[in-house]
Structure formats: structure tokens, C-alpha cells
Amino acid sequence: MTAEFSAALSAQAISADSAQRPQGIEAEALVLFVTEGQITSGTAAGIDQATGGLLTRLAAAGEISGKPCECVSLLAAPGLAAAQLVVVGLGPRDKIDTGTIYRAAATATRHLSSRPRNRVVLVADSLWTSRQVEQAVAGAAVGMVGQDLYRAEKKRTPFRSTIWTGAPADAVARGALIADGVNLARRLVNTAPDDLYPQTFADEAAAVAGRTGMEIEIWDEHQLARERCRAILAVGRGSARPPRLVKLTYRGADTSGNLAVALVGKGVTFDSGGLSLKPSDSMLTMKCDMAGAAAMIAAAATIAAMKLPINLVAVCGMAENMTGSAAYKLGDVITARSGTTIEIHNTDAEGRLVLADVLDVVRELKPRRIVDAATLTGACMVALGHDVAGLFTNNQPWCDEIAAAARSVGEPVWQLPMYPEYDEQIRSDVADIKNVGDGRWGGAITAAKFLERFVGGIPWTHIDIAGPSFAEKPRPWTDGGGSGSMVRALVELARGQS
Ligand code: BES
Ligand code: MN
Ligand code: ZN
């Protein structure tokens, strides 16, 4: 791997400037957020005045509507020290939420980052809460980073320096740390699977631990065998790259060792489907199958960098699901770490096997609560589409907390049911359970039901991010590729725990 890929957090230069009025700051661009239907209200009024009513005229002419993610560049606007004014829409006032603000900020910086820029000034709206300022800062820092890790000619270049006005410096600093987490998760997902495999993924986690002062433990294949993690080992057996388990520990509360929460991530660095081979088209994006682990490592990194007063672990199972001559087979029976025997009906249902052993490791640590993130099922995308993550739980209050945290930062989630009747679908005639349901109906739920077997009754919520973790097409606010799904939600969740 090149040095570029092993740089842990992105470390963009982002600062707050409360001393100067935005119109007076020399920069290549000034970004202004406007509300649909009231273009010149609030913070925009000052810029409208400074430019001699430019915004009023453009709004009247219908050139600027303020619709969500509308992005209009005005060159040489009078009365501004900045060379260019970028007006980005938020939509109507009553529909603006934190997600809108995150995406609008990302849209503006994505637009500007198509060329190298030294200095860009963004104007925070005076009506935004400090949480909204954080997410705007995060969105701006995420929007200017593309998925072009391997392109000689970059499509996106992060600004040399980003300056926020009208925003409290501490909120700007927190937003930058959140963005570092999101961009870290995105970079890990976007790294080619031949560069990011279990060992190099674990190396990345070690680099992150080193930079953020977390403890790290890495289990190699020998340690996994000693720990009876036969399900993780089975999934990895068809690959020349042996599996790993990574445990990050962050103690921000006290040294008593009480764990408020355990974060668990699926880290399948490439999912070919194994002997139940995927068709080529479905395999193309399967470097994204470690997005759950990337989200957990990145969220832990941001939580540690923010020094939140909480104790937590992040435990991730890393394996490559391949078809080598030692690959696990259909009809195999695997004894998971917990002792549960699993009959293999489909080697493409590998994520739940990896998580079975990781959840058992975590159960032994007796955390107060568990949350896992996994690109677990195509069925969840059938149910909820590309943008919404599925939630599954054995404990409603815990699920409600996670849903509230996710929605408060603009990450949409939707809960699916866990009726006991679904358990019948994973019964096996030869082992305790089998690794798929009967047929494909309700596949996201039967997968979650499988996981539930391994949490030992600890309050647990599973987040299926198969849809939102990876964008195959660009959107106004992103070039596509890894999205950093759930990093912001989990950081917000951790803040609520302390
Ligand atoms: N990694 C996939 C799920 C996935 C699909 C993630 C599309 C992102 C986008 C998972 O390992 C898988 O293959 N699941 C199977 C389960 C089935 C065999 C029961 C699926 O969803 O088809
Ligand atoms: Mn699979
Ligand atoms: Zn998978």
C-alpha cells in the first residue's frame, strides 16, 4: 500500500473566523446557504446588502430558487473580497433538518473542489444549532473528498484551507473530527480489495489506534483458532489471505472497565460469495462489504479524538470470502465459538458467520449494550432501498436511542420486525441452525434473527447498511463510492451515552 492510503485521518485545515465579516474575507470563494422562498432572509441579508441587492435581483429573476442542493456560482460579485460567490439552497425553512444542511454543505464543496483551491469561506446560518453547525462543517469536509484514490488526475482536490464564519470555534473543531471519521471510513471502503485485505485492514486499525490513543488487540489465524472462532475461520478458508479479529478499546470515562457499549463490525474485505458464487455484476462492488467494520473503527476514532467520557470497545471480524481449494462448502457444519452448530446452506451468507463469533467475543466482555453495523443482506435493500439502513433489535429502548441519534444527524433508518415466528426459518435438520432462511422472503430479518442467537440476551441492535454504505452513482453531494454511513450516527449515539 502506498503512503497515501495509510495516512490515518485526513487532517484538513478547517478553522473558524469570528473576527471578520464574511464579505471582507479574501478567498477564492464564499459559500452562502439560502432558504427557498426567503432567499434574502437571515444571514443572507448581510451578503445581499454588501452586494447591493444582488441576491434580491437574482431571486426575483428566478435565477436562484434555494431548492435543496441547488448550487449557483456568481463570479465577480460586487462588494465581496472573495472572487466567487456560491449560493447553495437548503429548501423551504420548515423542511430544513440536519441532514439537509450536511448535504447542502457537501454539495457546495463538491462543486468547488473540482479545481484546487487555497481558501474557501463558508458562512454558517445564524439559525443553526451547534449540532447543525457541526454537521455542516462535516458535510463540507466530506463533499470535497472523492473516490479517486487511484486516479492520476484527481476529480476532487480538498481546499488548502476552509474557513467558517458565524460558527462557534468548538463546533467547527468537532465537525472537523466527525468529517475525519467519515472520510476515514470512506477511504477504507474505497480502497481496492487487493490492497485492503484482513491483515492490511488490521494494520489500518492499528494506525488509527496509535493516532487516537486507543488500545488495540489483533488476533491472527492462530489466535482465532485458539479462541475457537471457527465460523470466522471457515469464511476465510477459501482465501490466501487469512482472517483477523480486531479489538479497539477506548476508555474515556473511568478505569473501572465498565463498558457502556460494544461496537461490532462486519469486515468482509471482499465477498465473492464463495462457492455460492455471486454473478459478476453483483460482485463488482463487494469491496464495500467491510463498510460496517470501517464505520465502527472510524466512529471509535472520532469518539476518542473528541475525548468523549465513555468506555467502549469496537470489535471487527475481517475475512475475505473466496473460492480457493480449502473453501468452506455447502453442507458443512461449523461449530461457532458459542458452541452453536451451523449448517451451511449458502456460502454467500458469510457475514452472519463472521459476526456470530465476534458477537460471542463481545458477549464475554459484558458490555451494557451492543450495536453492530454490517452490509448484511441484499434483502434489506429490496425492503428499504439505497438510502435507508435497516434496524433490528432485541431491546426496543436501545433501538429507539440509535434511531434518534441517526435521524438527528440526518442518517435515515427504519426498523424491521423481529417476531419469534421468523426463528423457525433458520432451523436445521442436522445442526442447531442453518445460515439462511427458507427462501429469500424476509431475508434481512432472518439474518438478524441469526445474529440474535449470539448476543446472549444483552441489549443489542443490528444496523444493516447494505444500502446506504456505498453509492454506485454520484449524487449532488457525493461522487459516489463509500459514504461513511453510520459514522455520524454512532458518534452522536456515544455522546448521548455519557
Ligand atoms: N454482502 C452481501 C450483502 C450485500 C448485497 C451487501 C448487496 C451490499 C450490497 C451478503 O454477504 C450476501 O451476500 N447476502 C446474501 C444472503 C443470502 C445468500 C441469504 C444476499 O443478500 O443475497
Ligand atoms: Mn455474501
Ligand atoms: Zn457479504
CSV table of N, CA and C in Angstrom, one decimal, residues 359-436:
chain,number,residue,atom,x,y,z
A,359,LEU,N,-19.7,-11.5,17.9
A,359,LEU,CA,-20.7,-11.2,18.9
A,359,LEU,C,-20.4,-12.0,20.2
A,360,ASP,N,-19.9,-13.3,20.0
A,360,ASP,CA,-19.6,-14.1,21.2
A,360,ASP,C,-18.4,-13.6,22.0
A,361,VAL,N,-17.5,-13.1,21.2
A,361,VAL,CA,-16.3,-12.4,21.9
A,361,VAL,C,-16.8,-11.2,22.7
A,362,VAL,N,-17.6,-10.4,22.1
A,362,VAL,CA,-18.1,-9.2,22.8
A,362,VAL,C,-19.0,-9.6,24.0
A,363,ARG,N,-19.8,-10.6,23.8
A,363,ARG,CA,-20.7,-11.0,24.9
A,363,ARG,C,-19.9,-11.3,26.2
A,364,GLU,N,-18.8,-11.9,26.0
A,364,GLU,CA,-17.9,-12.3,27.2
A,364,GLU,C,-17.4,-11.0,27.9
A,365,LEU,N,-17.3,-9.9,27.2
A,365,LEU,CA,-16.8,-8.7,27.8
A,365,LEU,C,-17.9,-8.0,28.6
A,366,LYS,N,-19.1,-8.5,28.5
A,366,LYS,CA,-20.3,-7.9,29.3
A,366,LYS,C,-20.5,-6.4,29.1
A,367,PRO,N,-20.6,-6.0,27.9
A,367,PRO,CA,-20.9,-4.6,27.7
A,367,PRO,C,-22.4,-4.3,28.1
A,368,ARG,N,-22.7,-3.1,28.4
A,368,ARG,CA,-24.1,-2.8,28.8
A,368,ARG,C,-25.0,-2.9,27.6
A,369,ARG,N,-24.5,-2.6,26.4
A,369,ARG,CA,-25.2,-2.7,25.2
A,369,ARG,C,-24.3,-3.0,24.0
A,370,ILE,N,-24.9,-3.6,23.0
A,370,ILE,CA,-24.2,-3.9,21.7
A,370,ILE,C,-24.9,-3.3,20.5
A,371,VAL,N,-24.1,-2.7,19.6
A,371,VAL,CA,-24.7,-2.3,18.3
A,371,VAL,C,-23.7,-2.8,17.3
A,372,ASP,N,-24.3,-3.5,16.2
A,372,ASP,CA,-23.4,-3.9,15.1
A,372,ASP,C,-23.9,-3.2,13.8
A,373,ALA,N,-22.9,-3.0,12.9
A,373,ALA,CA,-23.2,-2.5,11.6
A,373,ALA,C,-22.6,-3.4,10.6
A,374,ALA,N,-23.4,-3.8,9.6
A,374,ALA,CA,-23.0,-4.8,8.6
A,374,ALA,C,-23.7,-4.6,7.3
A,375,THR,N,-23.0,-4.8,6.2
A,375,THR,CA,-23.6,-4.8,4.9
A,375,THR,C,-24.1,-6.3,4.7
A,376,LEU,N,-25.2,-6.6,5.4
A,376,LEU,CA,-25.5,-8.0,5.6
A,376,LEU,C,-26.4,-8.6,4.5
A,377,THR,N,-27.4,-7.9,4.0
A,377,THR,CA,-28.3,-8.5,3.1
A,377,THR,C,-28.7,-7.6,1.9
A,378,GLY,N,-28.8,-8.2,0.7
A,378,GLY,CA,-29.4,-7.6,-0.4
A,378,GLY,C,-30.9,-7.4,-0.1
A,379,ALA,N,-31.4,-8.3,0.7
A,379,ALA,CA,-32.9,-8.2,1.0
A,379,ALA,C,-33.2,-6.9,1.7
A,380,CYS,N,-32.3,-6.4,2.5
A,380,CYS,CA,-32.5,-5.1,3.2
A,380,CYS,C,-32.7,-4.0,2.2
A,381,MET,N,-31.9,-4.1,1.1
A,381,MET,CA,-32.0,-3.1,0.0
A,381,MET,C,-33.3,-3.2,-0.7
A,382,VAL,N,-33.8,-4.5,-0.9
A,382,VAL,CA,-35.1,-4.7,-1.5
A,382,VAL,C,-36.2,-4.0,-0.7
A,383,ALA,N,-36.0,-4.2,0.6
A,383,ALA,CA,-37.0,-3.6,1.5
A,383,ALA,C,-37.0,-2.1,1.6
A,384,LEU,N,-35.8,-1.5,1.7
A,384,LEU,CA,-35.7,-0.1,2.1
A,384,LEU,C,-35.0,0.8,1.1
A,385,GLY,N,-34.4,0.2,0.0
A,385,GLY,CA,-33.8,1.0,-1.0
A,385,GLY,C,-32.3,1.3,-0.6
A,386,HIS,N,-31.8,2.3,-1.4
A,386,HIS,CA,-30.4,2.6,-1.2
A,386,HIS,C,-30.0,3.5,-0.1
A,387,ASP,N,-31.0,4.3,0.4
A,387,ASP,CA,-30.6,5.4,1.3
A,387,ASP,C,-30.9,5.1,2.8
A,388,VAL,N,-31.6,4.1,3.0
A,388,VAL,CA,-32.1,3.8,4.4
A,388,VAL,C,-31.5,2.6,5.0
A,389,ALA,N,-31.0,2.7,6.2
A,389,ALA,CA,-30.4,1.5,6.9
A,389,ALA,C,-31.5,0.8,7.6
A,390,GLY,N,-31.5,-0.5,7.7
A,390,GLY,CA,-32.4,-1.3,8.5
A,390,GLY,C,-32.0,-1.5,9.9
A,391,LEU,N,-33.0,-1.4,10.9
A,391,LEU,CA,-32.7,-1.6,12.3
A,391,LEU,C,-33.4,-2.9,12.8
A,392,PHE,N,-32.8,-3.6,13.6
A,392,PHE,CA,-33.3,-4.9,14.1
A,392,PHE,C,-32.8,-4.9,15.6
A,393,THR,N,-33.7,-5.3,16.5
A,393,THR,CA,-33.3,-5.3,17.9
A,393,THR,C,-33.9,-6.4,18.8
A,394,ASN,N,-33.3,-6.6,19.9
A,394,ASN,CA,-33.9,-7.4,20.9
A,394,ASN,C,-34.3,-6.5,22.1
A,395,ASN,N,-34.2,-5.2,22.0
A,395,ASN,CA,-34.4,-4.3,23.1
A,395,ASN,C,-34.9,-2.9,22.5
A,396,GLN,N,-36.2,-2.7,22.6
A,396,GLN,CA,-36.8,-1.5,21.9
A,396,GLN,C,-36.2,-0.2,22.4
A,397,PRO,N,-36.0,0.0,23.7
A,397,PRO,CA,-35.4,1.4,24.1
A,397,PRO,C,-34.0,1.6,23.5
A,398,TRP,N,-33.2,0.6,23.4
A,398,TRP,CA,-31.9,0.7,22.8
A,398,TRP,C,-32.0,1.1,21.3
A,399,CYS,N,-32.9,0.4,20.6
A,399,CYS,CA,-33.1,0.7,19.2
A,399,CYS,C,-33.6,2.1,19.0
A,400,ASP,N,-34.5,2.5,19.9
A,400,ASP,CA,-35.1,3.9,19.8
A,400,ASP,C,-34.0,4.9,20.0
A,401,GLU,N,-33.0,4.7,20.9
A,401,GLU,CA,-31.9,5.6,21.1
A,401,GLU,C,-31.1,5.7,19.8
A,402,ILE,N,-30.8,4.6,19.2
A,402,ILE,CA,-30.0,4.5,18.0
A,402,ILE,C,-30.7,5.2,16.8
A,403,ALA,N,-32.0,5.0,16.7
A,403,ALA,CA,-32.8,5.6,15.6
A,403,ALA,C,-32.8,7.1,15.8
A,404,ALA,N,-32.9,7.6,17.1
A,404,ALA,CA,-33.0,9.0,17.3
A,404,ALA,C,-31.6,9.6,17.0
A,405,ALA,N,-30.6,9.0,17.4
A,405,ALA,CA,-29.2,9.5,17.1
A,405,ALA,C,-29.0,9.6,15.6
A,406,ALA,N,-29.4,8.6,14.9
A,406,ALA,CA,-29.1,8.6,13.4
A,406,ALA,C,-30.0,9.7,12.8
A,407,ARG,N,-31.2,9.7,13.1
A,407,ARG,CA,-32.1,10.7,12.5
A,407,ARG,C,-31.7,12.1,12.8
A,408,SER,N,-31.2,12.3,14.0
A,408,SER,CA,-30.8,13.7,14.4
A,408,SER,C,-29.6,14.2,13.6
A,409,VAL,N,-28.8,13.4,13.0
A,409,VAL,CA,-27.7,13.8,12.2
A,409,VAL,C,-28.0,13.6,10.7
A,410,GLY,N,-29.3,13.2,10.4
A,410,GLY,CA,-29.7,13.1,9.0
A,410,GLY,C,-29.3,11.8,8.4
A,411,GLU,N,-29.2,10.8,9.1
A,411,GLU,CA,-29.0,9.4,8.5
A,411,GLU,C,-30.2,8.6,8.7
A,412,PRO,N,-31.0,8.4,7.6
A,412,PRO,CA,-32.3,7.7,7.7
A,412,PRO,C,-32.2,6.3,8.1
A,413,VAL,N,-33.0,5.8,9.0
A,413,VAL,CA,-33.0,4.4,9.4
A,413,VAL,C,-34.5,4.0,9.6
A,414,TRP,N,-34.8,2.7,9.4
A,414,TRP,CA,-36.1,2.2,9.6
A,414,TRP,C,-36.1,0.8,10.2
A,415,GLN,N,-36.9,0.6,11.2
A,415,GLN,CA,-36.9,-0.6,12.0
A,415,GLN,C,-37.7,-1.7,11.3
A,416,LEU,N,-37.2,-2.9,11.3
A,416,LEU,CA,-38.0,-4.1,10.7
A,416,LEU,C,-38.3,-5.0,11.9
A,417,PRO,N,-39.3,-5.8,11.8
A,417,PRO,CA,-39.8,-6.6,13.0
A,417,PRO,C,-38.9,-7.8,13.2
A,418,MET,N,-39.0,-8.3,14.4
A,418,MET,CA,-38.2,-9.5,14.9
A,418,MET,C,-39.1,-10.5,15.5
A,419,TYR,N,-40.3,-10.7,15.0
A,419,TYR,CA,-41.3,-11.7,15.6
A,419,TYR,C,-40.6,-13.0,15.7
A,420,PRO,N,-40.9,-13.7,16.8
A,420,PRO,CA,-40.3,-15.1,17.1
A,420,PRO,C,-40.6,-16.1,16.0
A,421,GLU,N,-41.7,-15.9,15.2
A,421,GLU,CA,-42.0,-16.8,14.2
A,421,GLU,C,-40.9,-16.9,13.1
A,422,TYR,N,-40.1,-15.8,12.9
A,422,TYR,CA,-39.1,-15.9,11.9
A,422,TYR,C,-38.0,-16.9,12.3
A,423,ASP,N,-37.9,-17.2,13.6
A,423,ASP,CA,-36.8,-18.1,14.1
A,423,ASP,C,-37.0,-19.5,13.4
A,424,GLU,N,-38.2,-19.9,13.1
A,424,GLU,CA,-38.4,-21.2,12.6
A,424,GLU,C,-37.7,-21.4,11.2
A,425,GLN,N,-37.5,-20.2,10.6
A,425,GLN,CA,-36.9,-20.3,9.2
A,425,GLN,C,-35.4,-20.7,9.3
A,426,ILE,N,-34.8,-20.5,10.4
A,426,ILE,CA,-33.3,-20.8,10.4
A,426,ILE,C,-33.1,-22.1,11.2
A,427,ARG,N,-34.1,-22.9,11.4
A,427,ARG,CA,-33.9,-24.3,12.0
A,427,ARG,C,-33.3,-25.2,10.9
A,428,SER,N,-32.5,-26.1,11.4
A,428,SER,CA,-31.8,-27.1,10.5
A,428,SER,C,-32.1,-28.5,11.0
A,429,ASP,N,-32.2,-29.4,10.1
A,429,ASP,CA,-32.4,-30.8,10.4
A,429,ASP,C,-31.1,-31.5,11.0
A,430,VAL,N,-30.0,-30.9,10.6
A,430,VAL,CA,-28.8,-31.6,11.0
A,430,VAL,C,-27.9,-30.9,12.1
A,431,ALA,N,-28.2,-29.6,12.2
A,431,ALA,CA,-27.4,-28.8,13.2
A,431,ALA,C,-28.4,-27.9,14.0
A,432,ASP,N,-27.8,-27.1,14.9
A,432,ASP,CA,-28.7,-26.2,15.7
A,432,ASP,C,-29.5,-25.2,14.8
A,433,ILE,N,-28.7,-24.6,13.9
A,433,ILE,CA,-29.4,-23.7,12.9
A,433,ILE,C,-28.7,-23.8,11.6
A,434,LYS,N,-29.3,-23.2,10.6
A,434,LYS,CA,-28.7,-23.1,9.3
A,434,LYS,C,-28.4,-21.6,9.0
A,435,ASN,N,-27.6,-21.3,8.0
A,435,ASN,CA,-27.1,-19.9,7.8
A,435,ASN,C,-28.0,-19.1,6.9
A,436,VAL,N,-29.1,-19.7,6.4
A,436,VAL,CA,-30.1,-18.9,5.6
A,436,VAL,C,-31.5,-19.2,6.0
